[in-house]
Amino acid sequence: MKTLPFTKQQLEEIASRWPTPFYLYDEAGIRSTAAALKDAFGWNKGFREYFAVKALPNPFILKILAEYGCGTDCASRPELLLSERCGITGEDIMFSSNDTPASEFCLARKMRAIINLDDISHIEMLEGNGGIPETVCCRYNPGSSFSMTNQIMGNLSDTKFGMTRPQLFEALRILKSKGAKRFGVHALLVSCSMDEEYYPQLAAELFRLAVEIKKELGISLSFVDLSGGIGIPYRPQERAVDIARVGGQVRQEYEKILLPAGIELAIYTELGRFMTGPHGYLVSRVIHEKHTYKNYLGLDATAANLMRPAIYGAYHHITVAGKEQLPADTLYDVTGSLCENNDKFAVDRLLPACQVGDLLVLHDAGAHGYSMGYNYNGKLRCAELLVKPDGSVQMIRRAETAKDYFATFDFTGLFDDIKD
Ligand SMILES: *Cc1c(COP(=O)(O)O)cnc(C)c1O
């Protein structure tokens, strides 16, 4: 069973102040996940979560996470600037980009962020654009050599990210010769993994690598970055990853592999989805009911607000506010208004019988939700609202207006009279 932390009455009150659709984030939930992650890795001196900004790029959220010691993982100039404006600077930023433009290396270096190099050829580019820093990280792609005991890995040699093992060793050697002093290794091998073995097995792989790097290059890594990839239970029958257990198992690998080799290092993570995914909801109203060859509920939200179902066929659970106790006995396709047949939040979903005016809440939209939005069909992005632990609601991003949509034509004079 998936339940809402809000009542229908609360949602209607919010909707009377801010028209649907809107995103609602549950601050208490975000805080409890951030605290749980911190506890799970509390045994590791120097542990740090660099929140993947692309999951939920909102300054109010970044500042809440910063209270739990979280920095940011950035991959673009606007993400770097967003971090800076939240007071997150220097080595509180991991710049984990790929196919990086020279200008962004310059900015990241100017901000003294940790640079995570995606390729060996980027060493030269970085040297000419900001210079080689004292602290540097290299992204590793183990290719087909990484396998997990109870999960088939996609073939990592097909992914564009990271360096091969020989390149990684060569890159570290070159970086050391060019004056770098503190080194890290990063790897991100999965997306949305519900397997509690993923972090421990990835950590074991990177710890063994750290031992070999020390032997071959005389470099003692300062950190390994387990990056993101831990999933959340989108479906009601799925169970959440027990992060305390995961942290404990990573600790076992640490003690088994690193301690005998005399290596002490910090563990970094770059979780996005795991941190905020379950704590965000897209709230939308039924504006049409249509019965043709199927039953359709037409919402005032579209794939432009939440595109995961449209592009990945992703499951997002739906609760009809106020009808939680009614039997889900009516089969619906739940659609948006884009002139695109894939604009569906759910296909063949059993829900309680719905009417125009009902509030539908899409669960687990707190990461890679709003931020993936786009403006197709001239659809405007909606507001983001934060429900505080005391129940009060704060707007943390206003809804987009037509004026915003036309802003990139503001040199033409054609839209000057449009004010909202
Ligand atoms: C997307 C991304 C993450 C976060 O991934 P999640 O699946 O949200 O945990 C972390 N690091 C990098 C480099 C990424 O590209």
Short mmCIF file of C-alpha atoms and ligand atoms in Angstrom, two decimals:
data_model
loop_
_atom_site.label_atom_id
_atom_site.label_comp_id
_atom_site.label_asym_id
_atom_site.label_seq_id
_atom_site.Cartn_x
_atom_site.Cartn_y
_atom_site.Cartn_z
CA MET A 1 0.00 0.00 0.00
CA LYS A 2 1.26 3.45 -0.86
CA THR A 3 -0.25 6.19 1.26
CA LEU A 4 -0.21 9.96 0.96
CA PRO A 5 1.18 12.14 3.73
CA PHE A 6 -1.58 14.66 2.89
CA THR A 7 -5.37 14.54 3.27
CA LYS A 8 -7.76 15.50 0.50
CA GLN A 9 -8.78 18.56 2.52
CA GLN A 10 -5.16 19.68 2.79
CA LEU A 11 -4.67 19.19 -0.93
CA GLU A 12 -7.83 21.16 -1.76
CA GLU A 13 -6.69 24.00 0.49
CA ILE A 14 -3.34 24.09 -1.27
CA ALA A 15 -5.05 23.92 -4.67
CA SER A 16 -7.20 26.90 -3.72
CA ARG A 17 -4.02 28.99 -3.35
CA TRP A 18 -1.97 27.54 -6.20
CA PRO A 19 -3.81 26.13 -9.20
CA THR A 20 -3.13 22.56 -10.26
CA PRO A 21 -0.96 21.04 -11.51
CA PHE A 22 1.84 21.52 -8.97
CA TYR A 23 4.63 19.57 -7.35
CA LEU A 24 4.47 19.01 -3.59
CA TYR A 25 7.58 18.06 -1.66
CA ASP A 26 7.41 16.61 1.83
CA GLU A 27 10.19 18.28 3.81
CA ALA A 28 9.92 15.89 6.77
CA GLY A 29 10.44 12.95 4.42
CA ILE A 30 13.48 14.53 2.75
CA ARG A 31 14.98 15.26 6.16
CA SER A 32 14.45 11.72 7.41
CA THR A 33 16.11 10.19 4.33
CA ALA A 34 19.06 12.58 4.57
CA ALA A 35 19.49 11.71 8.25
CA ALA A 36 19.23 7.96 7.55
CA LEU A 37 21.95 8.11 4.88
CA LYS A 38 24.22 10.10 7.18
CA ASP A 39 23.71 7.55 9.96
CA ALA A 40 24.28 4.59 7.63
CA PHE A 41 27.77 5.84 6.75
CA GLY A 42 28.52 7.56 10.06
CA TRP A 43 31.25 4.96 10.69
CA ASN A 44 33.31 6.35 7.78
CA LYS A 45 35.39 9.39 8.64
CA GLY A 46 34.93 11.90 5.84
CA PHE A 47 31.73 10.37 4.44
CA ARG A 48 29.93 12.79 2.19
CA GLU A 49 26.79 12.78 0.05
CA TYR A 50 27.04 15.02 -3.01
CA PHE A 51 23.36 15.33 -3.96
CA ALA A 52 22.87 14.93 -7.72
CA VAL A 53 21.46 18.35 -8.52
CA LYS A 54 19.84 17.20 -11.76
CA ALA A 55 17.38 15.13 -9.72
CA LEU A 56 15.79 18.16 -8.03
CA PRO A 57 17.50 21.46 -8.85
CA ASN A 58 15.81 23.74 -6.36
CA PRO A 59 17.77 25.99 -3.97
CA PHE A 60 15.33 25.45 -1.09
CA ILE A 61 15.89 21.70 -1.32
CA LEU A 62 19.68 22.00 -1.67
CA LYS A 63 19.78 24.12 1.49
CA ILE A 64 17.76 21.57 3.48
CA LEU A 65 20.13 18.81 2.36
CA ALA A 66 23.15 20.97 3.20
CA GLU A 67 22.00 20.91 6.85
CA TYR A 68 22.81 17.18 6.79
CA GLY A 69 26.26 17.79 5.36
CA CYS A 70 25.30 17.18 1.73
CA GLY A 71 27.25 18.91 -1.00
CA THR A 72 26.21 18.86 -4.65
CA ASP A 73 27.07 16.84 -7.73
CA CYS A 74 26.95 19.20 -10.72
CA ALA A 75 27.39 18.76 -14.46
CA SER A 76 26.71 22.18 -15.99
CA ARG A 77 27.29 25.89 -15.48
CA PRO A 78 23.76 26.56 -14.19
CA GLU A 79 24.07 23.68 -11.71
CA LEU A 80 27.38 25.12 -10.50
CA LEU A 81 25.84 28.58 -10.13
CA LEU A 82 22.82 27.15 -8.30
CA SER A 83 25.14 25.47 -5.79
CA GLU A 84 27.18 28.63 -5.33
CA ARG A 85 24.05 30.70 -4.66
CA CYS A 86 23.09 28.19 -1.95
CA GLY A 87 26.45 28.70 -0.26
CA ILE A 88 27.74 25.35 -1.49
CA THR A 89 31.22 25.98 -2.87
CA GLY A 90 34.75 24.58 -3.10
CA GLU A 91 35.14 20.89 -2.34
CA ASP A 92 31.48 20.74 -1.29
CA ILE A 93 30.88 20.45 -5.04
CA MET A 94 31.70 17.39 -7.12
CA PHE A 95 31.81 18.35 -10.79
CA SER A 96 30.89 14.97 -12.31
CA SER A 97 30.32 15.95 -15.91
CA ASN A 98 31.09 14.25 -19.20
CA ASP A 99 31.71 15.61 -22.69
CA THR A 100 32.58 18.76 -20.74
CA PRO A 101 32.95 22.15 -22.43
CA ALA A 102 36.24 23.95 -21.70
CA SER A 103 34.42 26.93 -20.19
CA GLU A 104 32.82 24.70 -17.55
CA PHE A 105 36.18 23.25 -16.53
CA CYS A 106 37.33 26.87 -16.06
CA LEU A 107 34.32 27.77 -13.92
CA ALA A 108 34.51 24.59 -11.82
CA ARG A 109 38.21 25.23 -11.20
CA LYS A 110 37.53 28.87 -10.31
CA MET A 111 34.97 27.66 -7.79
CA ARG A 112 37.54 25.13 -6.47
CA ALA A 113 35.08 22.24 -6.98
CA ILE A 114 36.38 18.68 -7.08
CA ILE A 115 36.73 17.73 -10.73
CA ASN A 116 35.72 14.21 -11.69
CA LEU A 117 37.32 13.46 -15.06
CA ASP A 118 35.28 11.31 -17.41
CA ASP A 119 38.15 10.62 -19.81
CA ILE A 120 41.94 10.51 -19.89
CA SER A 121 41.96 13.08 -22.72
CA HIS A 122 40.30 15.57 -20.37
CA ILE A 123 43.52 15.93 -18.38
CA GLU A 124 45.04 18.01 -21.14
CA MET A 125 41.87 20.05 -21.56
CA LEU A 126 41.67 20.72 -17.83
CA GLU A 127 45.34 21.69 -17.74
CA GLY A 128 44.68 24.34 -20.38
CA ASN A 129 41.40 25.47 -18.81
CA GLY A 130 41.85 26.22 -15.14
CA GLY A 131 44.81 23.94 -14.48
CA ILE A 132 45.35 20.64 -12.69
CA PRO A 133 43.99 20.85 -9.13
CA GLU A 134 45.43 19.30 -5.98
CA THR A 135 42.32 17.14 -5.52
CA VAL A 136 41.06 15.24 -8.53
CA CYS A 137 38.82 12.27 -9.25
CA CYS A 138 38.69 9.86 -12.21
CA ARG A 139 35.59 8.07 -13.44
CA TYR A 140 36.03 4.34 -13.94
CA ASN A 141 34.12 2.09 -16.34
CA PRO A 142 34.91 -1.57 -15.64
CA GLY A 143 33.42 -2.69 -18.98
CA SER A 144 32.32 -6.30 -18.97
CA SER A 145 34.55 -7.17 -16.02
CA PHE A 146 32.08 -6.10 -13.33
CA SER A 147 29.42 -8.62 -12.47
CA MET A 148 27.20 -8.90 -9.47
CA THR A 149 26.26 -12.16 -7.86
CA ASN A 150 22.52 -11.74 -8.05
CA GLN A 151 21.98 -9.23 -10.83
CA ILE A 152 22.76 -9.24 -14.52
CA MET A 153 24.58 -6.00 -15.29
CA GLY A 154 23.87 -4.24 -18.54
CA ASN A 155 26.99 -4.38 -20.67
CA LEU A 156 28.97 -1.48 -19.31
CA SER A 157 31.26 -1.49 -22.32
CA ASP A 158 28.26 -0.04 -24.18
CA THR A 159 28.02 3.00 -21.92
CA LYS A 160 29.69 6.27 -22.80
CA PHE A 161 30.91 7.06 -19.29
CA GLY A 162 34.29 6.66 -17.67
CA MET A 163 37.74 5.28 -18.44
CA THR A 164 38.98 1.75 -18.96
CA ARG A 165 41.16 0.25 -16.27
CA PRO A 166 44.48 0.86 -18.13
CA GLN A 167 43.39 4.44 -18.87
CA LEU A 168 42.46 4.98 -15.21
CA PHE A 169 45.92 3.91 -14.01
CA GLU A 170 47.62 6.00 -16.69
CA ALA A 171 45.42 9.02 -15.87
CA LEU A 172 46.29 8.83 -12.16
CA ARG A 173 49.99 8.52 -13.00
CA ILE A 174 49.87 11.58 -15.29
CA LEU A 175 47.83 13.62 -12.79
CA LYS A 176 50.33 12.82 -10.06
CA SER A 177 53.23 13.84 -12.29
CA LYS A 178 51.42 17.12 -12.97
CA GLY A 179 51.15 17.92 -9.27
CA ALA A 180 47.82 16.50 -8.09
CA LYS A 181 48.00 15.41 -4.45
CA ARG A 182 44.65 13.90 -3.42
CA PHE A 183 42.95 11.33 -5.64
CA GLY A 184 39.59 9.67 -5.89
CA VAL A 185 37.93 7.09 -8.11
CA HIS A 186 34.27 7.26 -9.12
CA ALA A 187 31.94 4.73 -10.73
CA LEU A 188 28.22 4.74 -11.56
CA LEU A 189 27.18 1.39 -13.03
CA VAL A 190 23.40 1.16 -12.66
CA SER A 191 20.26 3.23 -12.55
CA CYS A 192 17.47 2.71 -10.02
CA SER A 193 18.87 -0.47 -8.50
CA MET A 194 16.74 -2.06 -5.77
CA ASP A 195 19.50 -4.57 -5.04
CA GLU A 196 21.00 -4.03 -1.60
CA GLU A 197 24.17 -5.74 -2.86
CA TYR A 198 24.88 -3.01 -5.42
CA TYR A 199 26.74 -0.51 -3.20
CA PRO A 200 28.64 -3.19 -1.23
CA GLN A 201 29.80 -4.94 -4.41
CA LEU A 202 30.70 -1.70 -6.15
CA ALA A 203 32.54 -0.58 -3.02
CA ALA A 204 34.43 -3.89 -2.89
CA GLU A 205 35.45 -3.46 -6.55
CA LEU A 206 36.68 0.10 -5.91
CA PHE A 207 38.42 -0.87 -2.66
CA ARG A 208 40.33 -3.66 -4.46
CA LEU A 209 41.21 -1.12 -7.12
CA ALA A 210 42.49 1.23 -4.40
CA VAL A 211 44.78 -1.53 -3.12
CA GLU A 212 46.20 -2.13 -6.61
CA ILE A 213 46.59 1.58 -7.28
CA LYS A 214 48.61 1.87 -4.09
CA LYS A 215 50.78 -1.10 -5.08
CA GLU A 216 51.35 -0.07 -8.70
CA LEU A 217 51.45 3.71 -8.48
CA GLY A 218 52.26 4.42 -4.85
CA ILE A 219 49.08 6.52 -4.69
CA SER A 220 46.85 6.11 -1.66
CA LEU A 221 43.35 7.15 -2.74
CA SER A 222 41.73 9.75 -0.50
CA PHE A 223 38.19 8.79 -1.47
CA VAL A 224 36.04 6.52 -3.56
CA ASP A 225 32.80 7.89 -4.96
CA LEU A 226 30.03 5.29 -5.16
CA SER A 227 27.93 7.86 -7.03
CA GLY A 228 24.16 7.37 -7.45
CA GLY A 229 21.97 4.59 -8.76
CA ILE A 230 20.15 3.37 -5.65
CA GLY A 231 16.50 2.94 -6.54
CA ILE A 232 13.21 3.63 -4.83
CA PRO A 233 10.07 1.48 -4.68
CA TYR A 234 7.88 2.93 -7.42
CA ARG A 235 5.46 0.01 -7.22
CA PRO A 236 3.38 -0.63 -4.10
CA GLN A 237 4.63 -4.23 -3.77
CA GLU A 238 8.31 -3.17 -3.77
CA ARG A 239 10.29 -2.73 -0.56
CA ALA A 240 12.57 0.27 0.04
CA VAL A 241 16.34 -0.27 0.10
CA ASP A 242 17.48 -0.56 3.73
CA ILE A 243 20.23 2.03 3.68
CA ALA A 244 21.46 1.20 7.20
CA ARG A 245 22.05 -2.38 6.08
CA VAL A 246 23.80 -1.17 2.90
CA GLY A 247 26.08 1.10 4.94
CA GLY A 248 26.91 -1.79 7.28
CA GLN A 249 27.82 -4.05 4.38
CA VAL A 250 30.02 -1.43 2.78
CA ARG A 251 31.75 -1.20 6.16
CA GLN A 252 32.41 -4.97 6.16
CA GLU A 253 34.08 -4.71 2.72
CA TYR A 254 36.07 -1.70 3.94
CA GLU A 255 37.36 -3.61 6.93
CA LYS A 256 38.05 -6.76 4.90
CA ILE A 257 39.85 -5.14 1.94
CA LEU A 258 41.23 -1.74 2.95
CA LEU A 259 42.27 -2.07 6.58
CA PRO A 260 44.72 -4.96 5.95
CA ALA A 261 46.26 -2.87 3.15
CA GLY A 262 46.72 0.07 5.50
CA ILE A 263 44.42 2.32 3.47
CA GLU A 264 41.96 4.75 5.01
CA LEU A 265 39.73 6.68 2.70
CA ALA A 266 36.48 8.62 2.67
CA ILE A 267 33.38 7.31 0.98
CA TYR A 268 31.40 9.70 -1.17
CA THR A 269 27.98 9.19 -2.72
CA GLU A 270 26.07 11.16 -5.36
CA LEU A 271 22.56 9.94 -4.76
CA GLY A 272 19.69 11.74 -6.43
CA ARG A 273 16.61 9.55 -6.75
CA PHE A 274 17.10 7.86 -3.38
CA MET A 275 17.24 11.20 -1.53
CA THR A 276 14.18 13.02 -2.81
CA GLY A 277 12.32 10.67 -5.18
CA PRO A 278 9.79 9.25 -2.70
CA HIS A 279 9.14 12.68 -1.16
CA GLY A 280 7.75 14.47 -4.22
CA TYR A 281 4.23 14.30 -5.64
CA LEU A 282 2.70 15.70 -8.80
CA VAL A 283 -0.82 16.87 -7.96
CA SER A 284 -3.20 17.24 -10.87
CA ARG A 285 -6.93 17.53 -11.46
CA VAL A 286 -9.17 15.49 -13.74
CA ILE A 287 -10.53 17.95 -16.33
CA HIS A 288 -12.08 15.43 -18.72
CA GLU A 289 -13.53 11.97 -18.67
CA LYS A 290 -13.68 10.31 -22.07
CA HIS A 291 -15.13 6.93 -23.06
CA THR A 292 -14.27 5.60 -26.50
CA TYR A 293 -12.56 2.27 -27.04
CA LYS A 294 -11.12 2.76 -23.57
CA ASN A 295 -11.83 4.88 -20.49
CA TYR A 296 -9.69 7.99 -20.30
CA LEU A 297 -9.08 10.43 -17.48
CA GLY A 298 -7.68 13.68 -18.88
CA LEU A 299 -5.53 15.59 -16.39
CA ASP A 300 -4.42 19.21 -16.33
CA ALA A 301 -0.82 17.95 -16.08
CA THR A 302 1.06 16.56 -19.08
CA ALA A 303 4.24 14.66 -19.83
CA ALA A 304 5.84 18.11 -19.94
CA ASN A 305 5.46 18.12 -16.14
CA LEU A 306 6.54 14.50 -15.59
CA MET A 307 7.92 12.67 -18.57
CA ARG A 308 9.13 9.38 -17.06
CA PRO A 309 5.97 7.42 -17.91
CA ALA A 310 5.94 8.75 -21.48
CA ILE A 311 9.60 8.12 -22.28
CA TYR A 312 10.46 5.05 -20.20
CA GLY A 313 7.01 3.55 -19.63
CA ALA A 314 7.89 4.16 -15.96
CA TYR A 315 5.34 3.25 -13.31
CA HIS A 316 4.18 6.05 -11.04
CA HIS A 317 1.60 5.06 -8.48
CA ILE A 318 -1.59 7.15 -8.49
CA THR A 319 -3.80 7.94 -5.51
CA VAL A 320 -7.18 9.59 -5.99
CA ALA A 321 -7.42 12.02 -3.09
CA GLY A 322 -10.33 11.19 -0.79
CA LYS A 323 -10.97 7.86 -2.49
CA GLU A 324 -8.17 5.93 -0.78
CA GLN A 325 -10.61 3.48 0.80
CA LEU A 326 -12.71 2.80 -2.31
CA PRO A 327 -12.11 -0.31 -4.42
CA ALA A 328 -9.86 0.19 -7.47
CA ASP A 329 -12.34 -1.38 -9.87
CA THR A 330 -12.31 0.85 -12.96
CA LEU A 331 -9.75 0.50 -15.72
CA TYR A 332 -8.35 3.81 -17.01
CA ASP A 333 -5.72 5.34 -19.19
CA VAL A 334 -4.65 8.54 -17.44
CA THR A 335 -3.55 11.14 -19.98
CA GLY A 336 -2.25 14.64 -20.41
CA SER A 337 -3.15 17.04 -23.19
CA LEU A 338 -0.06 16.88 -25.41
CA CYS A 339 -0.71 16.12 -29.08
CA GLU A 340 1.36 12.96 -28.61
CA ASN A 341 -0.18 9.57 -27.97
CA ASN A 342 2.52 8.69 -25.44
CA ASP A 343 1.31 11.47 -23.13
CA LYS A 344 -0.08 9.00 -20.61
CA PHE A 345 0.71 8.80 -16.91
CA ALA A 346 -0.78 5.33 -16.73
CA VAL A 347 -2.14 2.76 -19.16
CA ASP A 348 -4.74 0.19 -18.10
CA ARG A 349 -4.58 1.27 -14.47
CA LEU A 350 -7.24 0.15 -12.01
CA LEU A 351 -8.46 3.12 -9.98
CA PRO A 352 -11.57 3.94 -8.00
CA ALA A 353 -14.25 5.37 -10.31
CA CYS A 354 -13.26 9.00 -10.95
CA GLN A 355 -15.06 12.18 -11.93
CA VAL A 356 -14.07 15.50 -13.38
CA GLY A 357 -12.72 17.57 -10.49
CA ASP A 358 -11.00 14.71 -8.66
CA LEU A 359 -7.45 15.35 -7.52
CA LEU A 360 -5.01 12.68 -8.72
CA VAL A 361 -1.66 12.45 -7.00
CA LEU A 362 1.29 10.84 -8.78
CA HIS A 363 3.74 9.38 -6.30
CA ASP A 364 7.55 9.26 -6.35
CA ALA A 365 7.99 12.31 -8.53
CA GLY A 366 10.55 13.97 -6.27
CA ALA A 367 13.58 13.16 -8.43
CA HIS A 368 14.03 13.39 -12.19
CA GLY A 369 10.45 14.69 -12.29
CA TYR A 370 10.11 18.46 -12.53
CA SER A 371 13.70 18.75 -13.74
CA MET A 372 13.12 16.63 -16.85
CA GLY A 373 10.17 18.84 -17.85
CA TYR A 374 10.02 20.62 -21.15
CA ASN A 375 7.81 23.01 -23.08
CA TYR A 376 6.45 20.88 -25.89
CA ASN A 377 3.11 22.11 -27.26
CA GLY A 378 3.74 25.39 -25.45
CA LYS A 379 2.97 23.73 -22.12
CA LEU A 380 4.27 25.69 -19.18
CA ARG A 381 6.14 24.30 -16.19
CA CYS A 382 4.15 24.22 -12.97
CA ALA A 383 4.91 25.48 -9.46
CA GLU A 384 6.91 23.59 -6.85
CA LEU A 385 5.60 23.73 -3.28
CA LEU A 386 7.20 22.58 -0.05
CA VAL A 387 5.13 21.14 2.77
CA LYS A 388 7.04 21.90 5.95
CA PRO A 389 7.16 19.61 8.98
CA ASP A 390 4.58 21.86 10.74
CA GLY A 391 2.17 21.44 7.81
CA SER A 392 2.56 24.94 6.40
CA VAL A 393 3.19 25.29 2.67
CA GLN A 394 5.81 27.42 0.96
CA MET A 395 6.07 28.09 -2.75
CA ILE A 396 9.66 27.26 -3.72
CA ARG A 397 9.27 27.90 -7.45
CA ARG A 398 6.46 29.77 -9.15
CA ALA A 399 4.66 28.40 -12.17
CA GLU A 400 6.00 29.45 -15.55
CA THR A 401 4.03 32.06 -17.49
CA ALA A 402 3.58 32.65 -21.19
CA LYS A 403 5.86 35.64 -20.71
CA ASP A 404 8.61 33.24 -19.57
CA TYR A 405 7.93 31.06 -22.60
CA PHE A 406 8.40 34.04 -24.91
CA ALA A 407 11.42 35.42 -23.03
CA THR A 408 13.88 34.04 -25.58
CA PHE A 409 12.10 36.11 -28.27
CA ASP A 410 12.40 39.29 -26.22
CA PHE A 411 14.61 40.89 -28.89
CA THR A 412 11.73 40.86 -31.39
CA GLY A 413 9.27 43.18 -29.64
CA LEU A 414 6.48 40.81 -30.72
CA PHE A 415 5.49 39.74 -27.20
CA ASP A 416 6.20 42.88 -25.18
CA ASP A 417 2.53 43.34 -24.23
CA ILE A 418 2.24 39.87 -22.66
CA LYS A 419 2.66 40.31 -18.92
CA ASP A 420 1.94 36.82 -17.55
C1 LIG B 1 22.40 11.05 -12.56
C2 LIG B 1 23.65 10.95 -11.78
C3 LIG B 1 23.62 10.68 -10.41
C4 LIG B 1 22.36 10.42 -9.65
O1 LIG B 1 21.69 9.29 -10.09
P1 LIG B 1 20.42 8.73 -9.27
O2 LIG B 1 19.95 7.60 -10.12
O3 LIG B 1 19.44 9.84 -9.20
O4 LIG B 1 20.91 8.31 -7.94
C5 LIG B 1 24.82 10.69 -9.73
N1 LIG B 1 26.00 10.93 -10.37
C6 LIG B 1 26.06 11.18 -11.68
C7 LIG B 1 27.37 11.45 -12.31
C8 LIG B 1 24.89 11.19 -12.43
O5 LIG B 1 24.96 11.42 -13.75
#
